[in-house]
mmCIF file of C-alpha atoms in Angstrom:
data_model
loop_
_atom_site.group_PDB
_atom_site.id
_atom_site.type_symbol
_atom_site.label_atom_id
_atom_site.label_comp_id
_atom_site.label_asym_id
_atom_site.label_seq_id
_atom_site.Cartn_x
_atom_site.Cartn_y
_atom_site.Cartn_z
ATOM 1 C CA GLY A 1 10.032 -5.755 5.240
ATOM 2 C CA ARG A 2 10.723 -2.096 5.197
ATOM 3 C CA GLY A 3 8.585 0.974 5.666
ATOM 4 C CA ARG A 4 9.172 4.692 5.578
ATOM 5 C CA GLY A 5 12.379 6.006 7.021
ATOM 6 C CA ASN A 6 14.158 3.321 9.035
ATOM 7 C CA ASN A 7 11.016 1.364 9.969
ATOM 8 C CA LYS A 8 11.493 -2.393 9.611
ATOM 9 C CA TRP A 9 9.418 -5.455 10.438
ATOM 10 C CA GLU A 10 9.341 -9.212 10.081
ATOM 11 C CA SER A 11 6.221 -10.893 8.817
ATOM 12 C CA PRO A 12 5.243 -14.341 10.056
ATOM 13 C CA LYS A 13 5.385 -17.259 7.643
ATOM 14 C CA GLY A 14 2.284 -17.420 5.470
ATOM 15 C CA CYS A 15 1.725 -13.667 5.132
ATOM 16 C CA LEU A 16 0.933 -12.207 1.743
ATOM 17 C CA LEU A 17 3.729 -9.938 0.569
ATOM 18 C CA TYR A 18 3.733 -8.346 -2.849
ATOM 19 C CA SER A 19 6.219 -6.212 -4.744
ATOM 20 C CA PHE A 20 6.289 -4.893 -8.253
ATOM 21 C CA ILE A 21 8.577 -2.743 -10.334
ATOM 22 C CA THR A 22 7.461 -0.473 -13.110
ATOM 23 C CA ASP A 23 9.344 1.734 -15.499
ATOM 24 C CA LEU A 24 7.805 5.190 -15.678
ATOM 25 C CA ARG A 25 9.245 7.503 -18.243
ATOM 26 C CA ASP A 26 9.031 11.259 -18.700
ATOM 27 C CA SER A 27 5.382 12.388 -18.638
ATOM 28 C CA LYS A 28 4.191 9.447 -16.509
ATOM 29 C CA VAL A 29 6.576 10.361 -13.678
ATOM 30 C CA THR A 30 4.119 13.037 -12.577
ATOM 31 C CA TYR A 31 1.716 10.231 -11.541
ATOM 32 C CA LEU A 32 4.273 8.561 -9.264
ATOM 33 C CA ALA A 33 3.408 10.691 -6.237
ATOM 34 C CA THR A 34 -0.229 9.559 -6.279
ATOM 35 C CA MET A 35 0.388 5.845 -6.864
ATOM 36 C CA GLN A 36 0.542 4.834 -3.189
ATOM 37 C CA TYR A 37 -2.755 6.617 -2.522
ATOM 38 C CA ILE A 38 -4.523 4.992 -5.458
ATOM 39 C CA ILE A 39 -3.155 1.544 -4.595
ATOM 40 C CA SER A 40 -4.097 1.869 -0.895
ATOM 41 C CA ILE A 41 -7.660 2.891 -1.723
ATOM 42 C CA ALA A 42 -7.964 0.104 -4.320
ATOM 43 C CA ILE A 43 -6.830 -2.534 -1.804
ATOM 44 C CA VAL A 44 -9.353 -1.413 0.820
ATOM 45 C CA ASP A 45 -12.158 -1.150 -1.753
ATOM 46 C CA THR A 46 -11.374 -4.622 -3.110
ATOM 47 C CA ILE A 47 -11.329 -6.268 0.323
ATOM 48 C CA LEU A 48 -14.597 -4.565 1.282
ATOM 49 C CA SER A 49 -16.182 -5.658 -1.984
ATOM 50 C CA LEU A 50 -15.008 -9.272 -1.602
ATOM 51 C CA THR A 51 -16.360 -9.425 1.956
ATOM 52 C CA ASN A 52 -19.636 -7.615 1.166
ATOM 53 C CA ASN A 53 -18.598 -4.900 3.642
ATOM 54 C CA ARG A 54 -18.809 -7.375 6.530
ATOM 55 C CA ILE A 55 -15.502 -6.274 8.027
ATOM 56 C CA GLN A 56 -14.332 -2.928 9.336
ATOM 57 C CA LEU A 57 -11.277 -1.696 7.488
ATOM 58 C CA GLN A 58 -9.708 1.685 7.978
ATOM 59 C CA LEU A 59 -7.217 3.520 5.861
ATOM 60 C CA LYS A 60 -4.799 5.586 7.915
ATOM 61 C CA TRP A 61 -3.795 8.138 5.357
ATOM 62 C CA PRO A 62 -1.802 7.899 3.292
ATOM 63 C CA ASN A 63 -0.912 4.217 3.142
ATOM 64 C CA ASP A 64 -1.639 2.064 6.212
ATOM 65 C CA ILE A 65 -4.501 -0.447 6.308
ATOM 66 C CA TYR A 66 -6.038 -1.305 9.689
ATOM 67 C CA TYR A 67 -8.489 -3.968 10.853
ATOM 68 C CA ASN A 68 -9.808 -3.733 14.444
ATOM 69 C CA ASN A 69 -7.146 -1.115 15.270
ATOM 70 C CA LEU A 70 -4.396 -3.505 14.114
ATOM 71 C CA LYS A 71 -2.213 -2.588 11.173
ATOM 72 C CA ILE A 72 -2.547 -5.372 8.626
ATOM 73 C CA GLY A 73 -0.825 -3.766 5.664
ATOM 74 C CA GLY A 74 0.669 -0.794 3.990
ATOM 75 C CA VAL A 75 1.812 0.480 0.626
ATOM 76 C CA LEU A 76 5.284 1.863 0.060
ATOM 77 C CA CYS A 77 6.198 3.449 -3.274
ATOM 78 C CA GLU A 78 9.773 4.368 -3.953
ATOM 79 C CA SER A 79 11.493 5.855 -6.944
ATOM 80 C CA ILE A 80 14.975 5.698 -8.398
ATOM 81 C CA TYR A 81 15.986 8.124 -11.080
ATOM 82 C CA ASP A 82 18.691 7.543 -13.665
#
């Protein structure tokens, strides 16, 4: 995988990795900057909801998700302009 800057990592077999591509045009481009924040918060909220808040998750702003002081995920949004 790849993170910000030159950060790279290898995930062990069986890890959940997810990517998506979206086409934002004109007026919707203004929302691009906030997407990683919204997605990060939604992931944490969903996991907490599914576990009835039985686990301790932390969001290291703006995009890293931690469990017991161990990074378990992150959200990276990138853009390419034509």
